[in-house]
Tab-separated table of C-alpha atoms in Angstrom:
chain	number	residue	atom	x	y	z
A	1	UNK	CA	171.935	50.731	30.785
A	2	UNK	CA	168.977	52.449	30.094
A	3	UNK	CA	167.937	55.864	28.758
A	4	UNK	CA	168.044	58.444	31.288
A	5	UNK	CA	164.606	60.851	32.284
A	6	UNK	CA	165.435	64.334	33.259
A	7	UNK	CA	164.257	65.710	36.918
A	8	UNK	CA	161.904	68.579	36.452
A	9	UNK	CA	164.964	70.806	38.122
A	10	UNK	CA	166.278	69.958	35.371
A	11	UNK	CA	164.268	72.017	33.021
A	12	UNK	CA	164.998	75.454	31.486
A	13	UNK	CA	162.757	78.935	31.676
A	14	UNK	CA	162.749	79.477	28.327
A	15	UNK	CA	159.018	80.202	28.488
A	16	UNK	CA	159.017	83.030	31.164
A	17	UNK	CA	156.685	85.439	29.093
A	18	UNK	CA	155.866	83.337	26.272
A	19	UNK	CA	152.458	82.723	24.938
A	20	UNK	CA	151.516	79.127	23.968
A	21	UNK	CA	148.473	77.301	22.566
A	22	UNK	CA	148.481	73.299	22.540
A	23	UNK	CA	146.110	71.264	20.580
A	24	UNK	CA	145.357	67.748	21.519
A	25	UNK	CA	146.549	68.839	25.452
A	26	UNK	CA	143.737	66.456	27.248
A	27	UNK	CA	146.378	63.548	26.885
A	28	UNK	CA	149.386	61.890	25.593
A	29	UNK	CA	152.593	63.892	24.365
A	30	UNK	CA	150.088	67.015	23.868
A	31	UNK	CA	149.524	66.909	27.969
A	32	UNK	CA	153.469	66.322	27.912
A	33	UNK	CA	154.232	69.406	25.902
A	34	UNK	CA	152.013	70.955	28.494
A	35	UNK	CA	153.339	70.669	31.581
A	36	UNK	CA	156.962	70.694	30.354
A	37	UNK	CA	156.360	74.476	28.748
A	38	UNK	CA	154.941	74.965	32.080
A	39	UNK	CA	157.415	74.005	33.994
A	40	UNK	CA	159.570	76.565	31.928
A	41	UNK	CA	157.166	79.232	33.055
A	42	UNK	CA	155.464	79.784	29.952
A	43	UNK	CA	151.640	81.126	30.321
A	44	UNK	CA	149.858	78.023	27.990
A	45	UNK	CA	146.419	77.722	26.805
A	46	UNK	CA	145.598	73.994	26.408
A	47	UNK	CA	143.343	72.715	24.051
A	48	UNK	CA	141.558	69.351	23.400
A	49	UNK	CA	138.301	67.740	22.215
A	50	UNK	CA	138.178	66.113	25.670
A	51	UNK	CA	136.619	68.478	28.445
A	52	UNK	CA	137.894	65.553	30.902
A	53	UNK	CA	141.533	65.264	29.825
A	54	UNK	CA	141.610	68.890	29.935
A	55	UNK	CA	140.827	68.479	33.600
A	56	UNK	CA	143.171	65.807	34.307
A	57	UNK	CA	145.599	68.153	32.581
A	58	UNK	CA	144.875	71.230	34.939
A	59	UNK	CA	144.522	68.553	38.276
A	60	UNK	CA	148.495	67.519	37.132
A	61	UNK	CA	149.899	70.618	36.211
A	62	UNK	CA	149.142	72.030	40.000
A	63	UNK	CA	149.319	75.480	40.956
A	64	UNK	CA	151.088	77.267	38.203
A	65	UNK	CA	150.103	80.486	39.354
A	66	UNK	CA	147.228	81.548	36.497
A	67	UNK	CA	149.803	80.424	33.722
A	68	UNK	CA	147.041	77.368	32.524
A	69	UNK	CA	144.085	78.086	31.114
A	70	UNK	CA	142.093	75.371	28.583
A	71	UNK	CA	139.502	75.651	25.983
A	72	UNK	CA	137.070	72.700	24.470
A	73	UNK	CA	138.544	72.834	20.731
A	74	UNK	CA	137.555	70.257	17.656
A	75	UNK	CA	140.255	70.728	15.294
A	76	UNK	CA	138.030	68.977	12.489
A	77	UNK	CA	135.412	71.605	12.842
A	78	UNK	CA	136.081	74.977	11.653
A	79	UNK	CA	133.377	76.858	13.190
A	80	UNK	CA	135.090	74.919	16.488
A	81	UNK	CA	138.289	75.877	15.572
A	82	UNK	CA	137.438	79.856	15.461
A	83	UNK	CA	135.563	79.739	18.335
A	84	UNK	CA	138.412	78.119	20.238
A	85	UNK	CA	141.449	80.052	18.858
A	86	UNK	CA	139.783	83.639	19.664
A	87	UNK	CA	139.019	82.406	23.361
A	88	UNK	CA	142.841	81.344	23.533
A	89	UNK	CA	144.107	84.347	22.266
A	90	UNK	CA	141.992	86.539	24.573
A	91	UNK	CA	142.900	84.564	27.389
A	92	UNK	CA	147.047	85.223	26.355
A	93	UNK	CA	146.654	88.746	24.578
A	94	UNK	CA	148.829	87.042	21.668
A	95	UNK	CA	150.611	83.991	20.449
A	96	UNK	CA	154.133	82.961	20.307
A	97	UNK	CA	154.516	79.310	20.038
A	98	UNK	CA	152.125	76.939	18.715
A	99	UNK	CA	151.902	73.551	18.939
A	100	UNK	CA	149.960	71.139	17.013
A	101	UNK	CA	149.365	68.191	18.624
A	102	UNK	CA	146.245	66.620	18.447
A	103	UNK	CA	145.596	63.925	16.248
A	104	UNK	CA	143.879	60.218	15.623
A	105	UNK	CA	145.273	57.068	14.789
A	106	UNK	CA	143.316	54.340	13.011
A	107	UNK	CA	144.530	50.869	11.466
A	108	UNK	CA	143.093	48.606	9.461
A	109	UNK	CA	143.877	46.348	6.036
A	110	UNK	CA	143.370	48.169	3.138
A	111	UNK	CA	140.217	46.081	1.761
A	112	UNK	CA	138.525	46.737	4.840
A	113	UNK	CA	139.282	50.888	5.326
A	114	UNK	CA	135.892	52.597	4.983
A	115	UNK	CA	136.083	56.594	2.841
A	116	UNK	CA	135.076	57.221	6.124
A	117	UNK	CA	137.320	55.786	8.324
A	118	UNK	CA	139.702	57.040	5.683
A	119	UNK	CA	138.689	60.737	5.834
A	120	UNK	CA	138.491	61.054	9.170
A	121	UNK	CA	141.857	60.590	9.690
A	122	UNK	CA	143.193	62.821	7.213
A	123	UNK	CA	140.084	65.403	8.720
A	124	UNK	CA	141.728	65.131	11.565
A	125	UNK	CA	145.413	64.873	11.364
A	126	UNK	CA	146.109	67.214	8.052
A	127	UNK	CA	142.650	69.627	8.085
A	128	UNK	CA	142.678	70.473	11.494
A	129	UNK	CA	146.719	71.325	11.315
A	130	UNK	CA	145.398	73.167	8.827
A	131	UNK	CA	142.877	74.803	10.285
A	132	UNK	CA	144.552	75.537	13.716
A	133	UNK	CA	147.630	77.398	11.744
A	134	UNK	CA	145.311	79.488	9.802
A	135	UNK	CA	143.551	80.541	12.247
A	136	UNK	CA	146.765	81.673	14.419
A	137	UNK	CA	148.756	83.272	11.867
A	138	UNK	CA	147.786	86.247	12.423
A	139	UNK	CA	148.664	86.192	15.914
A	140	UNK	CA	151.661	84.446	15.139
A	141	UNK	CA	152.589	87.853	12.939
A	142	UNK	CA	152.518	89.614	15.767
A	143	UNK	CA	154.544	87.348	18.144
A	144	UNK	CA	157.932	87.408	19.922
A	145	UNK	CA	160.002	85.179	18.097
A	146	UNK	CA	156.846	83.215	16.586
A	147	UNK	CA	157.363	79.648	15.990
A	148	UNK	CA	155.175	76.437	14.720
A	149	UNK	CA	155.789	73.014	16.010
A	150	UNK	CA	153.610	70.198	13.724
A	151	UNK	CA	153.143	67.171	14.732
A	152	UNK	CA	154.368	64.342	12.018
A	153	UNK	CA	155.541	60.980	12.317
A	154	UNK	CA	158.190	58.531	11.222
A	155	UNK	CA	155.435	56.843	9.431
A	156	UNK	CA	155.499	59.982	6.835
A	157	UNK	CA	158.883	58.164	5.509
A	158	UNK	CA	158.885	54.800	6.893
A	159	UNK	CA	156.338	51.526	6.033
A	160	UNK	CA	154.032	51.159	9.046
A	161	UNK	CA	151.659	48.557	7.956
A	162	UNK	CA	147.517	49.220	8.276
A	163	UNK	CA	148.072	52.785	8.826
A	164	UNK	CA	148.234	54.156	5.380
A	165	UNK	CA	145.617	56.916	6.013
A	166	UNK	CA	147.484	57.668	9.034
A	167	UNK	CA	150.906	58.024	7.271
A	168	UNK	CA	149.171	59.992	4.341
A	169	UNK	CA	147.939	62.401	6.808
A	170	UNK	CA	151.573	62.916	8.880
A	171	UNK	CA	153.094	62.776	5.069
A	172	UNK	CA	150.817	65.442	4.333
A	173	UNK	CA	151.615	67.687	7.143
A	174	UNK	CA	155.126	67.331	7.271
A	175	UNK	CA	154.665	68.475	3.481
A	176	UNK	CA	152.678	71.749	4.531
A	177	UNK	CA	155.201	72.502	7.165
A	178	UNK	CA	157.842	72.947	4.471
A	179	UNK	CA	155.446	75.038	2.425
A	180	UNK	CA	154.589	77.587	5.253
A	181	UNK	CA	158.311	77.544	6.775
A	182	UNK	CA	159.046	78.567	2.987
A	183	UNK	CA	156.265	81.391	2.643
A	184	UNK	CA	156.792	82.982	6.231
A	185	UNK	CA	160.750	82.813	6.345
A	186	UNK	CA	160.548	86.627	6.123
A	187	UNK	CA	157.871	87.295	7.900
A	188	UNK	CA	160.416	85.373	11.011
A	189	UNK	CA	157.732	82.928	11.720
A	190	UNK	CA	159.270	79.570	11.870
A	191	UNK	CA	157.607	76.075	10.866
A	192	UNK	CA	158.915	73.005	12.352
A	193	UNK	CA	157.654	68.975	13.005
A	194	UNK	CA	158.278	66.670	15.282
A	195	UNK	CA	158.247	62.813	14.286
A	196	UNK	CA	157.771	60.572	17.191
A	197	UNK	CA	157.945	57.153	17.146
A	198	UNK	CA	157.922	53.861	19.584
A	199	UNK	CA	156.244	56.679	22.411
A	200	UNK	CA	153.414	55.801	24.792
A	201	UNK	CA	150.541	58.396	23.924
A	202	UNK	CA	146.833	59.102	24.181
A	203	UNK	CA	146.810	57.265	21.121
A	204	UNK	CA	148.871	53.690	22.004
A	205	UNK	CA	149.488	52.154	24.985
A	206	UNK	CA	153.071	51.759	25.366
A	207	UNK	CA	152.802	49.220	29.263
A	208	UNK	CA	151.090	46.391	27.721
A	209	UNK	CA	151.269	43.765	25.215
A	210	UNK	CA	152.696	44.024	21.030
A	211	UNK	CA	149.053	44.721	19.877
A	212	UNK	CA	148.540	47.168	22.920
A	213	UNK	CA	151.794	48.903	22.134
A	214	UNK	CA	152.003	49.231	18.654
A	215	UNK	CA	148.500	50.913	18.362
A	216	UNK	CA	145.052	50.558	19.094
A	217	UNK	CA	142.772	48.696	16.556
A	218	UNK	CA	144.826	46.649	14.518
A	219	UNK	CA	143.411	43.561	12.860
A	220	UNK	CA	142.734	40.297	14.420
A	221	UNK	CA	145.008	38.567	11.898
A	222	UNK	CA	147.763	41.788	12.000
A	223	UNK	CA	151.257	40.112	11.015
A	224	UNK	CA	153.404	41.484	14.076
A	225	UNK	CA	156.819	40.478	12.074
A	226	UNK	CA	156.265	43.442	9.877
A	227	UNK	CA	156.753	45.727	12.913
A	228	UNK	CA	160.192	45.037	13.599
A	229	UNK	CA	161.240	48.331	12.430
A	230	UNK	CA	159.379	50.137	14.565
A	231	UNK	CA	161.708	48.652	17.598
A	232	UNK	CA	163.862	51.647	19.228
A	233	UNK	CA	167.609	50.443	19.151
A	234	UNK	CA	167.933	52.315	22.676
A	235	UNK	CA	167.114	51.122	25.930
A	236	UNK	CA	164.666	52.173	28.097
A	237	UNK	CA	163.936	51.585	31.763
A	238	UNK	CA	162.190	48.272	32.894
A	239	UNK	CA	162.608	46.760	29.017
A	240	UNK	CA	159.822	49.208	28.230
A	241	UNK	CA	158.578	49.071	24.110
A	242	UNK	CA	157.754	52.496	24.295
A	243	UNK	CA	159.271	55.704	25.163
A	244	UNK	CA	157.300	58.208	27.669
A	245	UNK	CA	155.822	60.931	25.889
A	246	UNK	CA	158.079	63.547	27.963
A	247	UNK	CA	160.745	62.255	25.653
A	248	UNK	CA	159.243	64.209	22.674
A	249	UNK	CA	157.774	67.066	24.546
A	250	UNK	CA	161.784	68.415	25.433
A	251	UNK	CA	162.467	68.816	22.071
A	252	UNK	CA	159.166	70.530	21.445
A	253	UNK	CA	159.953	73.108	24.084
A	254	UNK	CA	163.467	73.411	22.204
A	255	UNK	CA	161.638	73.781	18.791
A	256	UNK	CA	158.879	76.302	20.306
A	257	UNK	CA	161.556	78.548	21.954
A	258	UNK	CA	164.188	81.108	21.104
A	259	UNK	CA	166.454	78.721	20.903
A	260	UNK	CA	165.656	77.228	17.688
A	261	UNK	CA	166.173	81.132	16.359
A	262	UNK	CA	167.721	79.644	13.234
A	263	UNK	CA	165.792	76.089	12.843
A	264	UNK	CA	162.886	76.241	9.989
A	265	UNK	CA	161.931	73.923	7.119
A	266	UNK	CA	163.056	70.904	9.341
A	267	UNK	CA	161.501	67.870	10.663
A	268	UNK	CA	163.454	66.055	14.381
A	269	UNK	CA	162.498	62.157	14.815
A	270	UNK	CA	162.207	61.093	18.725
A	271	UNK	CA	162.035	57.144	17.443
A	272	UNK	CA	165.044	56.100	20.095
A	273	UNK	CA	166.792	54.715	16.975
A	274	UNK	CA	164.487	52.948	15.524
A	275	UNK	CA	165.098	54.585	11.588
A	276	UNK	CA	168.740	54.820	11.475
C-alpha cells in the first residue's frame, strides 16, 4: 500500500485573508507551498530568481481571482532583496506568513569544494534566510497572527555525504530559527522550519535514476552505499524514491496558519521515515 495524496477538495481555507510571501516560488516545494496556500484562498506574492518559473507558477496556479502576484527576487543580494520585499508588501498592504523557501544545493568531495562553491551555498541558503526575515519583520510586527516558516533539512542532523556546505547552511538556519522564535515570542511572531527529505524538488530529480534522485552534481566516483539512510521507510506510489513536493507544502500551510497558534521554536521533518 502506498502513501495516499490528498484531492485539492480536500484542502482547508485557512488562508482566506491572509497575506503571504514565498521565496524560491519559480519551482519545486516553493511552487508547492504556492499553489497549496492558494488553494486555501490566501492572497500570495511569489518570489524567485527565475522570471520563467515564476511564469510557469502563475500559468499552473490558474485563475485565482487577483490572489497571485510575483516579483523577480535574489535572496543573495541585498539591494535585491529590498527591492523585492517592498514591491511584495505593496502589492499585499502587509505580511502574515512568510515562507522561506528558496535555496541551492551543491555536492562535491571535500578536497575538491572551491571557497566559492562553498560560500555560495551558505550565501544562499543561510544569508538570504537572513536577509528575507529582516527585511519582513517589520511587516511581520504588524501582522495577523504573524508566523515564519524556514526552510531546513534533515541533513542539519543527519550525515549526507558531499553536501557539507549544504548541511552547514540548513544547520545554520535551523539554528537562527530558534534564536528569532526566542527573541519575538512576545512580540507573537512565531519561527518555525521545515526539514524535508527523500522529496522531488527544483533542486533533485526524484523520477529518475540513484544519482538523479539523490541530487544533482554528485561525483563521478560518489559511493551510493552511504545513502542508504536517506531511503523513506514509507511507500509511495509506483515504487517512487522520492516524495512529491506537495507532501511538505501541507504542513507548511499548517505551520504558516492560525493553526499552529501555539507551535514556535520547533523544527517538523517530511523524510517519510527515513530518520526514525
Amino acid at each position: 500500500m502506498s502513501v495516499p495524496t490528498p484531492s485539492p477538495s480536500s484542502h482547508l481555507e485557512r488562508y482566506v485573508g491572509r497575506r503571504v510571501l514565498i521565496t524560491g516560488g519559480g519551482s519545486g516545494i516553493g511552487q508547492a507551498c504556492v499553489l497549496r496556500i492558494l488553494a486555501e484562498g490566501g492572497h500570495v506574492v511569489a518570489a524567485d530568481i527565475s522570471a520563467e518559473g515564476l511564469q510557469d507558477t502563475v500559468a499552473k496556479a490558474g485563475d485565482v481571482e487577483g490572489r497571485l502576484a510575483t516579483v523577480v527576487l535574489n535572496i543573495a543580494d541585498e539591494a535585491s532583496v529590498e527591492a523585492g520585499i517592498g514591491e511584495a508588501l505593496a502589492v499585499l498592504g502587509g505580511l502574515d506568513t512568510l515562507v522561506n523557501a528558496a535555496g541551492i544545493l551543491r555536492s562535491s568531495h571535500l578536497a575538491q569544494t572551491t571557497l566559492a562553491d562553498f560560500e555560495q551555498v551558505l550565501r544562499v541558503n543561510l544569508v538570504g534566510t537572513f536577509l528575507v526575515t529582516r527585511g519582513a519583520i517589520e511587516a511581520l510586527h504588524q501582522g495577523n497572527g504573524p508566523s515564519v516558516v524556514n526552510f531546513s533539512s534533515t541533513s542539519a542532523h543527519f550525515a549526507h555525504p558531499y553536501m557539507a556546505a549544504y548541511a552547514a547552511s540548513k544547520g545554520g538556519v535551523l539554528s537562527m530559527t530558534h534564536a528569532w522564535a526566542s527573541e519575538f515570542a512576545k512580540a507573537g511572531i512565531r519561527f518555525n522550519s521545515v526539514q524535508p527529505g527523500s522529496i522531488s524538488s527544483g533542486m533533485t530529480d526524484g523520477t529518475g535514476s540513484a544519482r538523479q534522485s539523490i541530487g544533482p552534481g554528485l561525483p563521478d566516483d560518489a559511493d551510493y552505499s552511504l545513502f542508504g539512510k536517506v531511503a523513506p521507510m514509507l511507500p509511495l506510489a509506483g515504487g517512487a524514491i522520492f516524495a512529491q513536493p506537495d507532501s511538505v507544502a501541507g504542513v507548511v500551510a499548517m505551520l504558516g496558519s492560525n493553526d499552529a497558534y501555539f507551535i514556535t521554536g520547533t523544527e517538523v521533518r517530511v523524510d517519510g521515515g527515513s530518520h526514525m
